[in-house]
């Protein structure tokens, strides 16, 4: 997997990277500046959002690989993530990974993001839900991953659910 810095270089130097990512991001920054934001603030906000999305992707891939390594058979699909906030699932359990944040998501009821369990509560037949909650990162510019104990506990819980 490329580092975030390598990913940024791809977006900057590769024709496809510019067309898919860098050019649309620059257009949104210009739009924010035209709406009154400072250029520095708009660029920093875009960098923050892109970095968060990239590190989130790395965190999800790492988690799935580690859980599979622990013997858990998992399924993954980008639409399950985008539409239902399900990062992966087993036969009857949806798994969601998130970093706790009081404004975004912190436990089952705090924050603006609806937890997966509430979002899919009426699903028939019903399924179980497993959250992997990470405390906020303490280092800027480094991917924030679940620790081995969290992955071990999650693998054990998912294996019991079979």
PDB file of C-alpha atoms in Angstrom, residues 29-156:
ATOM      1  CA  UNK A  29     -10.992  24.638  -2.769  1.00  0.00           C
ATOM      2  CA  UNK A  30     -11.542  27.437  -5.329  1.00  0.00           C
ATOM      3  CA  UNK A  31     -15.301  27.174  -4.699  1.00  0.00           C
ATOM      4  CA  UNK A  32     -14.754  27.547  -0.937  1.00  0.00           C
ATOM      5  CA  UNK A  33     -12.466  30.547  -1.483  1.00  0.00           C
ATOM      6  CA  UNK A  34     -15.061  32.173  -3.785  1.00  0.00           C
ATOM      7  CA  UNK A  35     -17.614  31.641  -0.983  1.00  0.00           C
ATOM      8  CA  UNK A  36     -15.400  33.567   1.453  1.00  0.00           C
ATOM      9  CA  UNK A  37     -12.978  31.081   3.031  1.00  0.00           C
ATOM     10  CA  UNK A  38      -9.296  31.939   3.075  1.00  0.00           C
ATOM     11  CA  UNK A  39      -7.150  30.018   0.602  1.00  0.00           C
ATOM     12  CA  UNK A  40      -4.993  28.598   3.403  1.00  0.00           C
ATOM     13  CA  UNK A  41      -8.017  27.417   5.391  1.00  0.00           C
ATOM     14  CA  UNK A  42      -9.712  25.880   2.348  1.00  0.00           C
ATOM     15  CA  UNK A  43      -6.543  24.020   1.312  1.00  0.00           C
ATOM     16  CA  UNK A  44      -5.936  22.800   4.876  1.00  0.00           C
ATOM     17  CA  UNK A  45      -9.540  21.607   5.148  1.00  0.00           C
ATOM     18  CA  UNK A  46      -9.274  19.692   1.877  1.00  0.00           C
ATOM     19  CA  UNK A  47      -5.974  18.145   2.920  1.00  0.00           C
ATOM     20  CA  UNK A  48      -7.543  17.109   6.231  1.00  0.00           C
ATOM     21  CA  UNK A  49     -10.572  15.509   4.536  1.00  0.00           C
ATOM     22  CA  UNK A  50      -8.517  13.651   1.935  1.00  0.00           C
ATOM     23  CA  UNK A  51      -6.052  12.484   4.585  1.00  0.00           C
ATOM     24  CA  UNK A  52      -8.858  11.261   6.838  1.00  0.00           C
ATOM     25  CA  UNK A  53     -10.466   9.370   3.962  1.00  0.00           C
ATOM     26  CA  UNK A  54      -7.173   7.783   2.927  1.00  0.00           C
ATOM     27  CA  UNK A  55      -6.258   6.739   6.462  1.00  0.00           C
ATOM     28  CA  UNK A  56      -9.782   5.407   6.991  1.00  0.00           C
ATOM     29  CA  UNK A  57      -9.367   3.246   3.884  1.00  0.00           C
ATOM     30  CA  UNK A  58      -6.020   1.930   5.170  1.00  0.00           C
ATOM     31  CA  UNK A  59      -7.547   1.246   8.601  1.00  0.00           C
ATOM     32  CA  UNK A  60     -10.401  -0.754   7.028  1.00  0.00           C
ATOM     33  CA  UNK A  61      -8.081  -2.814   4.801  1.00  0.00           C
ATOM     34  CA  UNK A  62      -5.751  -3.511   7.731  1.00  0.00           C
ATOM     35  CA  UNK A  63      -8.639  -4.562   9.962  1.00  0.00           C
ATOM     36  CA  UNK A  64     -10.130  -6.929   7.385  1.00  0.00           C
ATOM     37  CA  UNK A  65      -6.725  -8.516   6.675  1.00  0.00           C
ATOM     38  CA  UNK A  66      -5.987  -8.948  10.380  1.00  0.00           C
ATOM     39  CA  UNK A  67      -9.422 -10.444  11.139  1.00  0.00           C
ATOM     40  CA  UNK A  68      -9.101 -12.826   8.190  1.00  0.00           C
ATOM     41  CA  UNK A  69      -5.635 -13.777   9.475  1.00  0.00           C
ATOM     42  CA  UNK A  70      -7.346 -14.659  12.774  1.00  0.00           C
ATOM     43  CA  UNK A  71      -9.661 -17.042  10.906  1.00  0.00           C
ATOM     44  CA  UNK A  72     -12.756 -14.889  10.451  1.00  0.00           C
ATOM     45  CA  UNK A  73     -14.376 -15.208   7.031  1.00  0.00           C
ATOM     46  CA  UNK A  74     -15.409 -11.684   6.070  1.00  0.00           C
ATOM     47  CA  UNK A  75     -17.158 -10.091   3.138  1.00  0.00           C
ATOM     48  CA  UNK A  76     -16.474  -6.533   1.979  1.00  0.00           C
ATOM     49  CA  UNK A  77     -18.197  -4.274  -0.524  1.00  0.00           C
ATOM     50  CA  UNK A  78     -17.790  -0.506  -1.038  1.00  0.00           C
ATOM     51  CA  UNK A  79     -21.563   0.044  -1.259  1.00  0.00           C
ATOM     52  CA  UNK A  80     -22.121  -1.618   2.113  1.00  0.00           C
ATOM     53  CA  UNK A  81     -19.641   0.881   3.522  1.00  0.00           C
ATOM     54  CA  UNK A  82     -20.995   3.922   1.661  1.00  0.00           C
ATOM     55  CA  UNK A  83     -24.702   3.234   2.157  1.00  0.00           C
ATOM     56  CA  UNK A  84     -24.927   1.331   5.438  1.00  0.00           C
ATOM     57  CA  UNK A  85     -21.645   2.135   7.259  1.00  0.00           C
ATOM     58  CA  UNK A  86     -20.745  -1.567   7.265  1.00  0.00           C
ATOM     59  CA  UNK A  87     -17.008  -2.013   6.787  1.00  0.00           C
ATOM     60  CA  UNK A  88     -17.246  -5.809   6.549  1.00  0.00           C
ATOM     61  CA  UNK A  89     -19.546  -8.621   7.617  1.00  0.00           C
ATOM     62  CA  UNK A  90     -19.810 -12.293   8.402  1.00  0.00           C
ATOM     63  CA  UNK A  91     -22.896 -14.413   7.756  1.00  0.00           C
ATOM     64  CA  UNK A  92     -25.008 -12.645  10.361  1.00  0.00           C
ATOM     65  CA  UNK A  93     -22.903  -9.835  11.847  1.00  0.00           C
ATOM     66  CA  UNK A  94     -22.128  -6.414  10.390  1.00  0.00           C
ATOM     67  CA  UNK A  95     -18.844  -4.870  11.524  1.00  0.00           C
ATOM     68  CA  UNK A  96     -18.250  -1.122  11.702  1.00  0.00           C
ATOM     69  CA  UNK A  97     -14.971   0.550  12.512  1.00  0.00           C
ATOM     70  CA  UNK A  98     -14.814   4.128  13.719  1.00  0.00           C
ATOM     71  CA  UNK A  99     -12.729   6.615  15.647  1.00  0.00           C
ATOM     72  CA  UNK A 100     -14.657   8.087  18.561  1.00  0.00           C
ATOM     73  CA  UNK A 101     -15.541  11.750  18.152  1.00  0.00           C
ATOM     74  CA  UNK A 102     -18.343  13.466  20.094  1.00  0.00           C
ATOM     75  CA  UNK A 103     -19.448  15.517  17.066  1.00  0.00           C
ATOM     76  CA  UNK A 104     -19.313  12.619  14.606  1.00  0.00           C
ATOM     77  CA  UNK A 105     -19.797   9.365  16.472  1.00  0.00           C
ATOM     78  CA  UNK A 106     -19.180   8.343  20.059  1.00  0.00           C
ATOM     79  CA  UNK A 107     -21.066   5.276  21.267  1.00  0.00           C
ATOM     80  CA  UNK A 108     -24.589   4.280  20.282  1.00  0.00           C
ATOM     81  CA  UNK A 109     -26.250   7.665  20.675  1.00  0.00           C
ATOM     82  CA  UNK A 110     -23.802  10.576  20.666  1.00  0.00           C
ATOM     83  CA  UNK A 111     -22.814  12.428  17.495  1.00  0.00           C
ATOM     84  CA  UNK A 112     -24.403  13.214  14.145  1.00  0.00           C
ATOM     85  CA  UNK A 113     -23.594   9.903  12.441  1.00  0.00           C
ATOM     86  CA  UNK A 114     -26.318   7.304  12.935  1.00  0.00           C
ATOM     87  CA  UNK A 115     -24.779   4.032  14.173  1.00  0.00           C
ATOM     88  CA  UNK A 116     -25.115   1.047  11.831  1.00  0.00           C
ATOM     89  CA  UNK A 117     -27.255  -0.841  14.351  1.00  0.00           C
ATOM     90  CA  UNK A 118     -29.884   1.887  14.315  1.00  0.00           C
ATOM     91  CA  UNK A 119     -29.613   2.401  10.562  1.00  0.00           C
ATOM     92  CA  UNK A 120     -30.322  -1.296   9.877  1.00  0.00           C
ATOM     93  CA  UNK A 121     -32.479  -2.042  12.929  1.00  0.00           C
ATOM     94  CA  UNK A 122     -35.510  -3.141  10.866  1.00  0.00           C
ATOM     95  CA  UNK A 123     -33.592  -5.599   8.699  1.00  0.00           C
ATOM     96  CA  UNK A 124     -35.333  -8.986   8.367  1.00  0.00           C
ATOM     97  CA  UNK A 125     -34.076 -11.432   9.340  1.00  0.00           C
ATOM     98  CA  UNK A 126     -32.274  -9.354  11.965  1.00  0.00           C
ATOM     99  CA  UNK A 127     -28.487  -9.335  12.122  1.00  0.00           C
ATOM    100  CA  UNK A 128     -25.993  -8.621  14.871  1.00  0.00           C
ATOM    101  CA  UNK A 129     -23.694  -5.611  14.931  1.00  0.00           C
ATOM    102  CA  UNK A 130     -20.110  -5.339  16.121  1.00  0.00           C
ATOM    103  CA  UNK A 131     -18.418  -1.970  16.495  1.00  0.00           C
ATOM    104  CA  UNK A 132     -14.686  -1.526  16.693  1.00  0.00           C
ATOM    105  CA  UNK A 133     -14.249   1.863  18.351  1.00  0.00           C
ATOM    106  CA  UNK A 134     -10.850   3.508  18.414  1.00  0.00           C
ATOM    107  CA  UNK A 135      -9.945   6.310  20.756  1.00  0.00           C
ATOM    108  CA  UNK A 136      -8.946   9.512  18.916  1.00  0.00           C
ATOM    109  CA  UNK A 137      -5.500   9.423  17.348  1.00  0.00           C
ATOM    110  CA  UNK A 138      -2.656  10.975  19.285  1.00  0.00           C
ATOM    111  CA  UNK A 139      -0.309  11.452  16.302  1.00  0.00           C
ATOM    112  CA  UNK A 140      -0.996  13.626  13.250  1.00  0.00           C
ATOM    113  CA  UNK A 141      -0.024  12.249   9.848  1.00  0.00           C
ATOM    114  CA  UNK A 142       0.113   8.597  10.820  1.00  0.00           C
ATOM    115  CA  UNK A 143      -2.508   5.913  10.195  1.00  0.00           C
ATOM    116  CA  UNK A 144      -4.440   5.054  13.371  1.00  0.00           C
ATOM    117  CA  UNK A 145      -5.086   1.304  13.637  1.00  0.00           C
ATOM    118  CA  UNK A 146      -6.887  -0.994  16.059  1.00  0.00           C
ATOM    119  CA  UNK A 147      -4.544  -2.711  18.507  1.00  0.00           C
ATOM    120  CA  UNK A 148      -4.053  -6.463  18.580  1.00  0.00           C
ATOM    121  CA  UNK A 149      -6.241  -6.900  21.667  1.00  0.00           C
ATOM    122  CA  UNK A 150      -9.179  -5.211  19.884  1.00  0.00           C
ATOM    123  CA  UNK A 151      -8.690  -7.415  16.849  1.00  0.00           C
ATOM    124  CA  UNK A 152      -8.396 -10.548  19.021  1.00  0.00           C
ATOM    125  CA  UNK A 153     -11.605  -9.640  20.907  1.00  0.00           C
ATOM    126  CA  UNK A 154     -13.441  -8.882  17.658  1.00  0.00           C
ATOM    127  CA  UNK A 155     -12.296 -12.137  16.040  1.00  0.00           C
ATOM    128  CA  UNK A 156     -13.421 -14.101  19.100  1.00  0.00           C
TER     129      UNK A 156
END
